[in-house]
């Protein structure tokens, strides 16, 4: 617990690190805002919880009605080092005054260069690397594919079942789940091939056998000589925090390396200290040719990076890469502060500590609630998969009930999974043990409410 004091102490008095529900959820002010929003914002932009946020710090989110929520979602793994981390806020505020925008392709600036150096040092692999900075995760994926195609002279892009890579045209093609991401939005970019993944709870395959299945698919159905890259998430995020079986990713890497296929780790959700390592690839002993980072990289500011082997990254002619806002100085400086905070606060070990608190508790809940079919995850990236008791049939209704119950009781809980039957736990590393355990006791009550109603199981 003492490990968390450093960060928890940074909380200003205005956001006490405690759960407090003082109105119905959503409260009257949130409801009024929601009405305005429905008139002004397209319906295609959903919101998991119609509670409107006013302030946030550390592991707590405060809504416009003054309710305080324990945040187990961190804006989908973005505020990994905590909401409004003081060092990030101070660095970004100072940079706003110095240079807000310069456009790196016109007049460059140091924070971009420093961040490229840091990403090169902190991504797996002891070789020369270069980093391109862009605005969003999807844009990082787009650029990785673009670079891999140029370097290899091949067009094919391989992805894995249950993957999520974004919402632009190419990344929609690379994403697995039709609803809500793809249905009606085609035609999609071509030459994208979806191969079977490793999903131990559902396929029961060893890493070697699952890798053989993936490779067979790519060799027989796609043809290696046309394949530029394999893009994969070391731990699948939106797909349901699927941790591949041991040996799966190393076997894929070996095959990619042997066949000239660029091995691209989409660490947009799993990277930047989320799993108790700088990048989740480290847990699996793989060294990707390119690593993509985004979500947690800049403490909440928009930024993404493509870090890759220098010889691959450098094949593209000047002007072939870039973008107006890519590597914006304010975002870049915020990211430098994130790196500094992860080092100075020892956040990698805190990520491991959170796993040690979270996984045993989730297993206790599994022993108690038959609806939990699987417990999995690494670091502060863990999940429970809900099923119809006695089967492995996905139970999306139970997930909806549990997340709604949690919100009513002051805990922000996110769902995931291509079958919408996974609850993911991705708290910020600023969360105290006490808050985490308190949130889990709410989850316990929420799961118990399923038996009480006896409607969802
Ligand atoms: C969120 C996410 C993306 C897309 O990032 P955006 O910034 O939303 O474009 C891509 N890949 C993974 C693994 C993600 O989690």
Short mmCIF file of C-alpha atoms and ligand atoms in Angstrom, two decimals:
data_model
loop_
_atom_site.label_atom_id
_atom_site.label_comp_id
_atom_site.label_asym_id
_atom_site.label_seq_id
_atom_site.Cartn_x
_atom_site.Cartn_y
_atom_site.Cartn_z
CA UNK A 1 0.00 0.00 0.00
CA UNK A 2 2.82 2.38 0.89
CA UNK A 3 4.00 2.05 -2.70
CA UNK A 4 1.03 4.12 -3.76
CA UNK A 5 1.43 6.92 -1.29
CA UNK A 6 3.70 8.93 -3.57
CA UNK A 7 1.11 9.26 -6.27
CA UNK A 8 -1.94 9.40 -4.04
CA UNK A 9 -0.34 12.25 -2.11
CA UNK A 10 -0.21 14.32 -5.26
CA UNK A 11 -4.00 14.54 -5.25
CA UNK A 12 -5.14 18.12 -4.69
CA UNK A 13 -7.74 18.59 -1.97
CA UNK A 14 -10.32 19.24 -4.66
CA UNK A 15 -10.31 15.59 -5.77
CA UNK A 16 -10.09 13.39 -2.70
CA UNK A 17 -9.17 9.83 -3.56
CA UNK A 18 -12.48 8.38 -2.45
CA UNK A 19 -15.69 7.01 -3.90
CA UNK A 20 -18.76 9.10 -3.17
CA UNK A 21 -22.19 8.90 -4.75
CA UNK A 22 -24.52 11.73 -3.76
CA UNK A 23 -27.17 11.69 -6.52
CA UNK A 24 -28.84 9.13 -8.71
CA UNK A 25 -26.46 8.08 -11.51
CA UNK A 26 -26.63 9.82 -13.91
CA UNK A 27 -27.45 12.87 -11.79
CA UNK A 28 -29.63 15.79 -12.89
CA UNK A 29 -26.78 17.86 -14.35
CA UNK A 30 -25.49 14.91 -16.34
CA UNK A 31 -29.01 14.25 -17.60
CA UNK A 32 -29.40 17.86 -18.71
CA UNK A 33 -26.07 17.72 -20.56
CA UNK A 34 -27.06 14.47 -22.14
CA UNK A 35 -30.15 16.09 -23.57
CA UNK A 36 -28.05 18.87 -25.13
CA UNK A 37 -25.58 16.33 -26.42
CA UNK A 38 -28.25 14.28 -28.14
CA UNK A 39 -29.27 17.38 -30.06
CA UNK A 40 -25.72 18.36 -31.07
CA UNK A 41 -23.55 15.24 -31.28
CA UNK A 42 -24.18 12.39 -33.72
CA UNK A 43 -25.70 9.23 -32.30
CA UNK A 44 -22.85 7.22 -33.83
CA UNK A 45 -20.65 8.39 -30.99
CA UNK A 46 -21.89 6.31 -28.10
CA UNK A 47 -21.01 6.70 -24.43
CA UNK A 48 -20.70 3.72 -22.14
CA UNK A 49 -21.90 5.86 -19.22
CA UNK A 50 -23.82 9.10 -19.67
CA UNK A 51 -22.09 10.70 -16.69
CA UNK A 52 -20.43 13.97 -17.62
CA UNK A 53 -16.99 14.46 -16.16
CA UNK A 54 -15.91 17.70 -14.57
CA UNK A 55 -12.61 16.87 -12.93
CA UNK A 56 -10.37 13.90 -12.40
CA UNK A 57 -7.20 13.14 -10.52
CA UNK A 58 -5.28 10.00 -9.76
CA UNK A 59 -7.76 7.12 -9.78
CA UNK A 60 -10.90 9.21 -9.20
CA UNK A 61 -13.27 10.82 -11.70
CA UNK A 62 -15.72 13.50 -10.50
CA UNK A 63 -18.89 14.16 -12.47
CA UNK A 64 -20.81 17.41 -12.87
CA UNK A 65 -23.17 16.37 -10.06
CA UNK A 66 -20.30 15.91 -7.61
CA UNK A 67 -20.31 12.10 -7.66
CA UNK A 68 -16.87 10.52 -7.36
CA UNK A 69 -16.08 7.29 -9.18
CA UNK A 70 -13.22 4.86 -8.79
CA UNK A 71 -11.95 4.62 -12.34
CA UNK A 72 -11.03 1.10 -13.43
CA UNK A 73 -10.93 2.09 -17.09
CA UNK A 74 -8.50 5.04 -17.17
CA UNK A 75 -10.10 6.33 -20.37
CA UNK A 76 -9.33 2.92 -21.95
CA UNK A 77 -5.81 2.71 -20.70
CA UNK A 78 -4.86 6.32 -21.47
CA UNK A 79 -4.33 7.84 -18.05
CA UNK A 80 -2.09 4.96 -17.03
CA UNK A 81 -0.04 7.07 -14.64
CA UNK A 82 -3.20 8.65 -13.18
CA UNK A 83 -5.58 11.44 -14.20
CA UNK A 84 -4.08 14.94 -14.33
CA UNK A 85 -0.71 13.75 -13.10
CA UNK A 86 0.95 16.88 -11.72
CA UNK A 87 4.22 16.44 -13.61
CA UNK A 88 2.38 15.94 -16.92
CA UNK A 89 0.14 18.95 -16.31
CA UNK A 90 3.07 21.19 -15.36
CA UNK A 91 5.16 20.14 -18.34
CA UNK A 92 2.30 20.57 -20.81
CA UNK A 93 1.29 23.94 -19.34
CA UNK A 94 4.85 25.29 -19.62
CA UNK A 95 5.14 24.00 -23.19
CA UNK A 96 1.86 25.68 -24.16
CA UNK A 97 3.48 29.01 -23.32
CA UNK A 98 6.76 28.23 -25.08
CA UNK A 99 5.76 26.65 -28.40
CA UNK A 100 2.27 25.24 -28.95
CA UNK A 101 2.81 24.23 -32.57
CA UNK A 102 5.71 24.43 -34.97
CA UNK A 103 5.11 21.52 -37.36
CA UNK A 104 8.08 19.22 -37.18
CA UNK A 105 8.37 18.99 -40.97
CA UNK A 106 8.88 22.76 -41.17
CA UNK A 107 10.78 23.80 -38.05
CA UNK A 108 11.65 20.88 -35.75
CA UNK A 109 11.98 21.00 -31.95
CA UNK A 110 13.75 19.02 -29.26
CA UNK A 111 10.85 17.28 -27.44
CA UNK A 112 10.05 15.27 -30.59
CA UNK A 113 13.69 14.19 -30.89
CA UNK A 114 13.98 13.37 -27.18
CA UNK A 115 10.80 11.32 -27.27
CA UNK A 116 12.06 9.41 -30.32
CA UNK A 117 15.26 8.67 -28.39
CA UNK A 118 13.30 7.45 -25.35
CA UNK A 119 10.98 5.23 -27.38
CA UNK A 120 14.02 3.76 -29.12
CA UNK A 121 15.62 3.00 -25.76
CA UNK A 122 12.49 1.58 -24.09
CA UNK A 123 11.02 -0.62 -26.83
CA UNK A 124 12.35 -4.19 -27.03
CA UNK A 125 15.41 -4.90 -29.16
CA UNK A 126 19.01 -3.87 -28.94
CA UNK A 127 19.39 -2.36 -32.39
CA UNK A 128 19.23 1.06 -34.00
CA UNK A 129 15.65 2.37 -34.08
CA UNK A 130 13.81 5.39 -35.41
CA UNK A 131 10.45 6.80 -34.34
CA UNK A 132 7.72 8.60 -36.25
CA UNK A 133 5.17 10.51 -34.15
CA UNK A 134 1.53 10.83 -35.19
CA UNK A 135 -1.81 11.76 -33.62
CA UNK A 136 -3.72 8.59 -32.92
CA UNK A 137 -3.41 4.86 -32.62
CA UNK A 138 -5.12 4.24 -35.95
CA UNK A 139 -2.72 6.64 -37.63
CA UNK A 140 0.21 4.74 -36.13
CA UNK A 141 -1.18 1.47 -37.53
CA UNK A 142 -1.69 3.10 -40.96
CA UNK A 143 1.90 4.32 -41.01
CA UNK A 144 3.33 0.99 -39.89
CA UNK A 145 1.56 -0.74 -42.78
CA UNK A 146 2.64 1.98 -45.20
CA UNK A 147 6.28 1.64 -44.15
CA UNK A 148 6.21 -2.18 -44.15
CA UNK A 149 4.76 -2.22 -47.67
CA UNK A 150 7.34 0.23 -48.97
CA UNK A 151 10.23 -1.63 -47.34
CA UNK A 152 9.19 -5.11 -48.47
CA UNK A 153 7.67 -4.20 -51.84
CA UNK A 154 4.78 -6.50 -50.86
CA UNK A 155 1.15 -5.55 -50.31
CA UNK A 156 -0.45 -8.13 -47.99
CA UNK A 157 -1.28 -7.29 -44.40
CA UNK A 158 -1.96 -10.08 -41.91
CA UNK A 159 -3.91 -9.56 -38.70
CA UNK A 160 -5.36 -11.92 -36.10
CA UNK A 161 -8.95 -12.81 -35.27
CA UNK A 162 -10.41 -10.69 -32.44
CA UNK A 163 -7.98 -7.85 -33.20
CA UNK A 164 -8.79 -4.19 -32.87
CA UNK A 165 -6.65 -1.72 -34.80
CA UNK A 166 -8.84 1.36 -35.26
CA UNK A 167 -11.60 3.06 -37.18
CA UNK A 168 -9.99 4.57 -40.28
CA UNK A 169 -10.60 2.81 -43.58
CA UNK A 170 -7.48 0.63 -43.50
CA UNK A 171 -7.74 -0.07 -39.78
CA UNK A 172 -11.45 -0.93 -40.03
CA UNK A 173 -10.37 -3.56 -42.53
CA UNK A 174 -7.82 -4.80 -39.99
CA UNK A 175 -10.29 -4.86 -37.09
CA UNK A 176 -12.17 -8.11 -36.51
CA UNK A 177 -15.55 -7.18 -35.08
CA UNK A 178 -18.22 -6.18 -37.58
CA UNK A 179 -20.67 -4.52 -35.19
CA UNK A 180 -20.23 -1.70 -34.33
CA UNK A 181 -16.93 -1.07 -36.11
CA UNK A 182 -17.42 -2.16 -39.73
CA UNK A 183 -21.00 -2.93 -40.65
CA UNK A 184 -22.15 -0.60 -43.41
CA UNK A 185 -18.86 1.29 -43.68
CA UNK A 186 -17.26 -0.55 -46.60
CA UNK A 187 -15.75 -0.99 -49.07
CA UNK A 188 -12.63 -1.52 -47.03
CA UNK A 189 -8.96 -1.38 -47.95
CA UNK A 190 -7.89 -4.59 -49.67
CA UNK A 191 -5.12 -7.10 -49.07
CA UNK A 192 -5.95 -7.53 -45.38
CA UNK A 193 -6.01 -11.14 -44.19
CA UNK A 194 -7.50 -12.30 -40.89
CA UNK A 195 -5.74 -15.35 -39.49
CA UNK A 196 -6.79 -17.42 -36.45
CA UNK A 197 -5.31 -16.20 -33.14
CA UNK A 198 -4.46 -17.93 -29.87
CA UNK A 199 -7.33 -17.74 -27.39
CA UNK A 200 -6.47 -20.33 -24.71
CA UNK A 201 -9.82 -20.23 -22.90
CA UNK A 202 -11.76 -20.86 -26.11
CA UNK A 203 -9.45 -22.89 -28.35
CA UNK A 204 -7.60 -24.87 -25.68
CA UNK A 205 -4.56 -25.00 -27.97
CA UNK A 206 -0.94 -24.86 -26.87
CA UNK A 207 1.09 -21.95 -28.22
CA UNK A 208 2.88 -24.20 -30.69
CA UNK A 209 -0.32 -25.69 -32.09
CA UNK A 210 -2.08 -22.32 -32.27
CA UNK A 211 0.93 -20.80 -34.04
CA UNK A 212 0.95 -23.67 -36.52
CA UNK A 213 -2.71 -22.96 -37.26
CA UNK A 214 -2.01 -19.25 -37.82
CA UNK A 215 1.02 -19.96 -40.00
CA UNK A 216 -0.80 -22.64 -42.04
CA UNK A 217 -3.52 -20.16 -42.77
CA UNK A 218 -1.04 -17.50 -43.89
CA UNK A 219 1.05 -19.89 -45.97
CA UNK A 220 -1.84 -21.65 -47.66
CA UNK A 221 -4.48 -19.01 -47.95
CA UNK A 222 -2.45 -15.84 -48.34
CA UNK A 223 0.97 -16.83 -49.63
CA UNK A 224 4.07 -15.59 -47.89
CA UNK A 225 5.65 -13.90 -50.89
CA UNK A 226 2.81 -11.34 -50.94
CA UNK A 227 2.88 -10.60 -47.23
CA UNK A 228 4.40 -7.30 -46.05
CA UNK A 229 3.63 -7.52 -42.35
CA UNK A 230 1.85 -9.26 -39.51
CA UNK A 231 0.24 -6.76 -37.14
CA UNK A 232 -0.75 -8.19 -33.75
CA UNK A 233 -1.55 -7.07 -30.21
CA UNK A 234 0.63 -8.97 -27.69
CA UNK A 235 -2.43 -8.91 -25.41
CA UNK A 236 -5.60 -8.18 -27.35
CA UNK A 237 -7.37 -5.12 -25.98
CA UNK A 238 -10.89 -4.52 -27.33
CA UNK A 239 -10.92 -8.22 -28.30
CA UNK A 240 -11.19 -9.08 -24.59
CA UNK A 241 -7.73 -8.94 -23.01
CA UNK A 242 -6.84 -12.20 -24.65
CA UNK A 243 -3.42 -13.40 -23.50
CA UNK A 244 -1.96 -15.81 -26.07
CA UNK A 245 -0.69 -19.23 -25.02
CA UNK A 246 3.00 -19.56 -24.13
CA UNK A 247 5.18 -19.88 -27.17
CA UNK A 248 2.59 -18.56 -29.63
CA UNK A 249 4.11 -15.15 -30.28
CA UNK A 250 7.74 -16.38 -30.38
CA UNK A 251 6.73 -18.95 -33.01
CA UNK A 252 5.05 -16.24 -35.08
CA UNK A 253 8.11 -14.05 -34.77
CA UNK A 254 10.40 -16.84 -35.89
CA UNK A 255 8.22 -17.47 -38.91
CA UNK A 256 7.97 -13.76 -39.80
CA UNK A 257 11.73 -13.29 -39.46
CA UNK A 258 12.43 -16.33 -41.62
CA UNK A 259 10.03 -15.16 -44.33
CA UNK A 260 10.77 -11.45 -44.54
CA UNK A 261 7.41 -10.50 -43.02
CA UNK A 262 7.65 -7.37 -40.83
CA UNK A 263 6.55 -8.27 -37.29
CA UNK A 264 4.55 -5.31 -35.95
CA UNK A 265 3.41 -5.19 -32.32
CA UNK A 266 0.36 -2.98 -31.82
CA UNK A 267 1.08 -2.01 -28.20
CA UNK A 268 -1.33 0.89 -28.31
CA UNK A 269 -3.28 -0.52 -25.35
CA UNK A 270 -0.72 -2.89 -23.78
CA UNK A 271 2.32 -0.61 -23.85
CA UNK A 272 3.76 2.18 -21.73
CA UNK A 273 3.96 0.44 -18.34
CA UNK A 274 0.38 -0.88 -18.45
CA UNK A 275 1.46 -4.50 -17.84
CA UNK A 276 4.33 -3.95 -15.42
CA UNK A 277 6.82 -3.83 -18.29
CA UNK A 278 7.50 -0.94 -20.64
CA UNK A 279 5.91 -3.00 -23.42
CA UNK A 280 3.95 -6.25 -23.12
CA UNK A 281 6.13 -7.86 -25.82
CA UNK A 282 8.75 -8.30 -23.10
CA UNK A 283 6.52 -10.79 -21.24
CA UNK A 284 6.50 -13.07 -24.26
CA UNK A 285 10.18 -12.83 -25.11
CA UNK A 286 9.55 -11.34 -28.53
CA UNK A 287 11.38 -8.52 -30.27
CA UNK A 288 9.12 -6.90 -32.87
CA UNK A 289 10.49 -5.07 -35.92
CA UNK A 290 8.08 -2.23 -35.14
CA UNK A 291 6.25 -1.26 -31.96
CA UNK A 292 3.21 1.03 -32.00
CA UNK A 293 2.38 3.13 -28.97
CA UNK A 294 -0.45 5.56 -28.30
CA UNK A 295 -3.08 5.50 -25.54
CA UNK A 296 -0.98 5.78 -22.36
CA UNK A 297 1.98 7.52 -23.93
CA UNK A 298 1.23 11.17 -23.11
CA UNK A 299 -0.82 11.03 -19.91
CA UNK A 300 -4.07 11.90 -21.69
CA UNK A 301 -2.87 14.14 -24.53
CA UNK A 302 -3.24 12.85 -28.08
CA UNK A 303 -0.05 11.29 -29.40
CA UNK A 304 1.10 8.06 -31.00
CA UNK A 305 4.36 6.61 -32.17
CA UNK A 306 5.76 4.12 -34.67
CA UNK A 307 9.14 2.86 -33.48
CA UNK A 308 11.01 0.47 -35.73
CA UNK A 309 14.29 -0.86 -36.98
CA UNK A 310 16.21 2.04 -38.49
CA UNK A 311 16.77 0.27 -41.80
CA UNK A 312 13.03 -0.27 -42.23
CA UNK A 313 11.97 3.18 -41.05
CA UNK A 314 14.59 4.91 -43.21
CA UNK A 315 13.59 3.46 -46.56
CA UNK A 316 10.94 6.11 -47.10
CA UNK A 317 11.91 9.28 -49.01
CA UNK A 318 11.68 12.71 -47.32
CA UNK A 319 8.10 13.95 -47.34
CA UNK A 320 6.70 10.42 -47.50
CA UNK A 321 5.79 10.50 -43.81
CA UNK A 322 4.34 13.22 -41.62
CA UNK A 323 1.22 15.19 -40.81
CA UNK A 324 0.27 18.60 -39.49
CA UNK A 325 -0.14 17.79 -35.81
CA UNK A 326 2.00 14.66 -35.53
CA UNK A 327 4.31 14.90 -32.52
CA UNK A 328 2.77 18.16 -31.35
CA UNK A 329 5.18 19.83 -28.88
CA UNK A 330 2.68 19.94 -25.99
CA UNK A 331 1.84 16.24 -26.38
CA UNK A 332 5.52 15.37 -26.83
CA UNK A 333 6.52 17.18 -23.63
CA UNK A 334 3.67 15.47 -21.77
CA UNK A 335 5.03 12.13 -22.99
CA UNK A 336 8.50 13.03 -21.73
CA UNK A 337 6.92 13.67 -18.32
CA UNK A 338 5.19 10.28 -18.50
CA UNK A 339 8.54 8.57 -19.10
CA UNK A 340 10.06 10.51 -16.20
CA UNK A 341 7.17 9.58 -13.87
CA UNK A 342 7.30 5.89 -14.75
CA UNK A 343 10.99 5.89 -13.87
CA UNK A 344 10.91 8.09 -10.78
CA UNK A 345 7.79 6.55 -9.21
CA UNK A 346 8.77 2.96 -9.99
CA UNK A 347 5.54 2.39 -11.88
CA UNK A 348 6.66 -0.84 -13.53
CA UNK A 349 6.78 -2.56 -10.16
CA UNK A 350 3.45 -0.99 -9.26
CA UNK A 351 1.97 -2.56 -12.39
CA UNK A 352 3.20 -5.94 -11.19
CA UNK A 353 1.87 -5.25 -7.71
CA UNK A 354 -1.58 -4.42 -9.09
CA UNK A 355 -1.61 -7.81 -10.86
CA UNK A 356 -0.79 -9.47 -7.53
CA UNK A 357 -3.75 -7.74 -5.91
CA UNK A 358 -6.13 -8.07 -8.83
CA UNK A 359 -5.73 -11.62 -10.15
CA UNK A 360 -6.15 -13.49 -6.82
CA UNK A 361 -9.20 -11.36 -6.01
CA UNK A 362 -10.71 -12.04 -9.43
CA UNK A 363 -10.05 -15.77 -8.91
CA UNK A 364 -11.84 -15.56 -5.55
CA UNK A 365 -14.77 -13.99 -7.36
CA UNK A 366 -14.64 -16.79 -9.95
CA UNK A 367 -14.86 -19.40 -7.17
CA UNK A 368 -17.91 -17.58 -5.83
CA UNK A 369 -19.70 -16.65 -9.04
CA UNK A 370 -20.19 -19.35 -11.65
CA UNK A 371 -20.80 -16.72 -14.28
CA UNK A 372 -17.04 -16.04 -14.44
CA UNK A 373 -15.67 -18.49 -16.99
CA UNK A 374 -12.12 -17.18 -17.18
CA UNK A 375 -9.76 -14.87 -15.31
CA UNK A 376 -6.69 -13.64 -17.16
CA UNK A 377 -4.30 -10.77 -17.66
CA UNK A 378 -0.90 -9.30 -16.90
CA UNK A 379 -0.08 -6.27 -14.76
CA UNK A 380 -2.82 -3.66 -14.68
CA UNK A 381 -4.45 -5.26 -17.73
CA UNK A 382 -6.69 -8.03 -16.39
CA UNK A 383 -10.14 -9.32 -17.27
CA UNK A 384 -12.95 -11.70 -16.44
CA UNK A 385 -14.91 -13.43 -19.18
CA UNK A 386 -18.57 -14.01 -18.33
CA UNK A 387 -20.44 -17.07 -19.57
CA UNK A 388 -23.73 -18.81 -19.04
CA UNK A 389 -22.93 -20.94 -15.94
CA UNK A 390 -21.96 -24.49 -16.78
CA UNK A 391 -21.13 -23.58 -20.39
CA UNK A 392 -18.72 -21.38 -22.29
CA UNK A 393 -21.54 -19.54 -24.02
CA UNK A 394 -20.85 -15.81 -23.90
CA UNK A 395 -22.96 -13.87 -21.40
CA UNK A 396 -23.08 -10.29 -22.67
CA UNK A 397 -26.25 -9.58 -20.66
CA UNK A 398 -24.40 -10.26 -17.40
CA UNK A 399 -21.63 -7.86 -18.43
CA UNK A 400 -24.18 -5.14 -19.13
CA UNK A 401 -25.83 -5.71 -15.74
CA UNK A 402 -22.56 -5.74 -13.81
CA UNK A 403 -21.12 -2.61 -15.45
CA UNK A 404 -24.41 -0.73 -14.93
CA UNK A 405 -24.55 -1.80 -11.28
CA UNK A 406 -20.94 -0.70 -10.79
CA UNK A 407 -21.62 2.74 -12.25
CA UNK A 408 -24.61 3.18 -9.93
CA UNK A 409 -22.29 2.38 -7.05
CA UNK A 410 -19.40 4.59 -8.03
CA UNK A 411 -17.11 2.34 -10.07
CA UNK A 412 -16.29 2.89 -13.73
CA UNK A 413 -15.96 -0.54 -15.29
CA UNK A 414 -15.39 -1.19 -19.00
CA UNK A 415 -16.59 -4.09 -21.10
CA UNK A 416 -14.63 -5.66 -23.95
CA UNK A 417 -14.58 -8.70 -26.17
CA UNK A 418 -15.86 -9.49 -29.62
CA UNK A 419 -18.75 -11.25 -27.89
CA UNK A 420 -19.20 -8.30 -25.49
CA UNK A 421 -18.87 -10.72 -22.58
CA UNK A 422 -15.62 -9.53 -21.00
CA UNK A 423 -15.09 -7.03 -18.20
CA UNK A 424 -11.64 -5.49 -18.30
CA UNK A 425 -9.77 -4.04 -15.38
CA UNK A 426 -7.26 -1.42 -16.42
CA UNK A 427 -6.93 0.94 -13.48
CA UNK A 428 -4.35 3.66 -13.46
CA UNK A 429 -1.13 2.85 -11.67
CA UNK A 430 -1.97 5.67 -9.26
CA UNK A 431 -4.72 3.62 -7.64
CA UNK A 432 -4.19 2.63 -4.00
CA UNK A 433 -4.72 -0.95 -2.85
CA UNK A 434 -7.61 0.25 -0.71
CA UNK A 435 -9.43 1.86 -3.62
CA UNK A 436 -8.82 -1.13 -5.85
CA UNK A 437 -10.16 -3.55 -3.23
CA UNK A 438 -13.13 -1.30 -2.59
CA UNK A 439 -13.93 -1.27 -6.30
CA UNK A 440 -13.65 -5.06 -6.42
CA UNK A 441 -16.08 -5.40 -3.53
CA UNK A 442 -18.56 -3.41 -5.63
CA UNK A 443 -17.91 -5.84 -8.50
CA UNK A 444 -18.59 -8.70 -6.09
CA UNK A 445 -21.94 -7.14 -5.13
CA UNK A 446 -22.72 -6.55 -8.80
CA UNK A 447 -22.05 -10.22 -9.58
CA UNK A 448 -24.19 -11.24 -6.59
CA UNK A 449 -27.03 -9.12 -7.96
CA UNK A 450 -27.07 -11.49 -10.96
CA UNK A 451 -28.03 -14.42 -8.73
CA UNK A 452 -30.59 -12.29 -6.90
CA UNK A 453 -32.38 -11.35 -10.11
CA UNK A 454 -31.69 -14.78 -11.63
CA UNK A 455 -32.37 -13.27 -15.02
CA UNK A 456 -28.93 -13.14 -16.55
CA UNK A 457 -27.61 -16.55 -15.58
C1 LIG B 1 -7.30 2.05 -29.25
C2 LIG B 1 -6.53 1.15 -30.11
C3 LIG B 1 -6.22 1.49 -31.44
C4 LIG B 1 -6.73 2.76 -32.09
O1 LIG B 1 -6.25 3.91 -31.46
P1 LIG B 1 -7.01 5.30 -31.69
O2 LIG B 1 -6.14 6.30 -31.00
O3 LIG B 1 -8.36 5.17 -31.08
O4 LIG B 1 -7.06 5.51 -33.16
C5 LIG B 1 -5.44 0.62 -32.18
N1 LIG B 1 -4.98 -0.52 -31.64
C6 LIG B 1 -5.24 -0.87 -30.37
C7 LIG B 1 -4.68 -2.15 -29.82
C8 LIG B 1 -6.03 -0.06 -29.56
O5 LIG B 1 -6.33 -0.42 -28.32
#
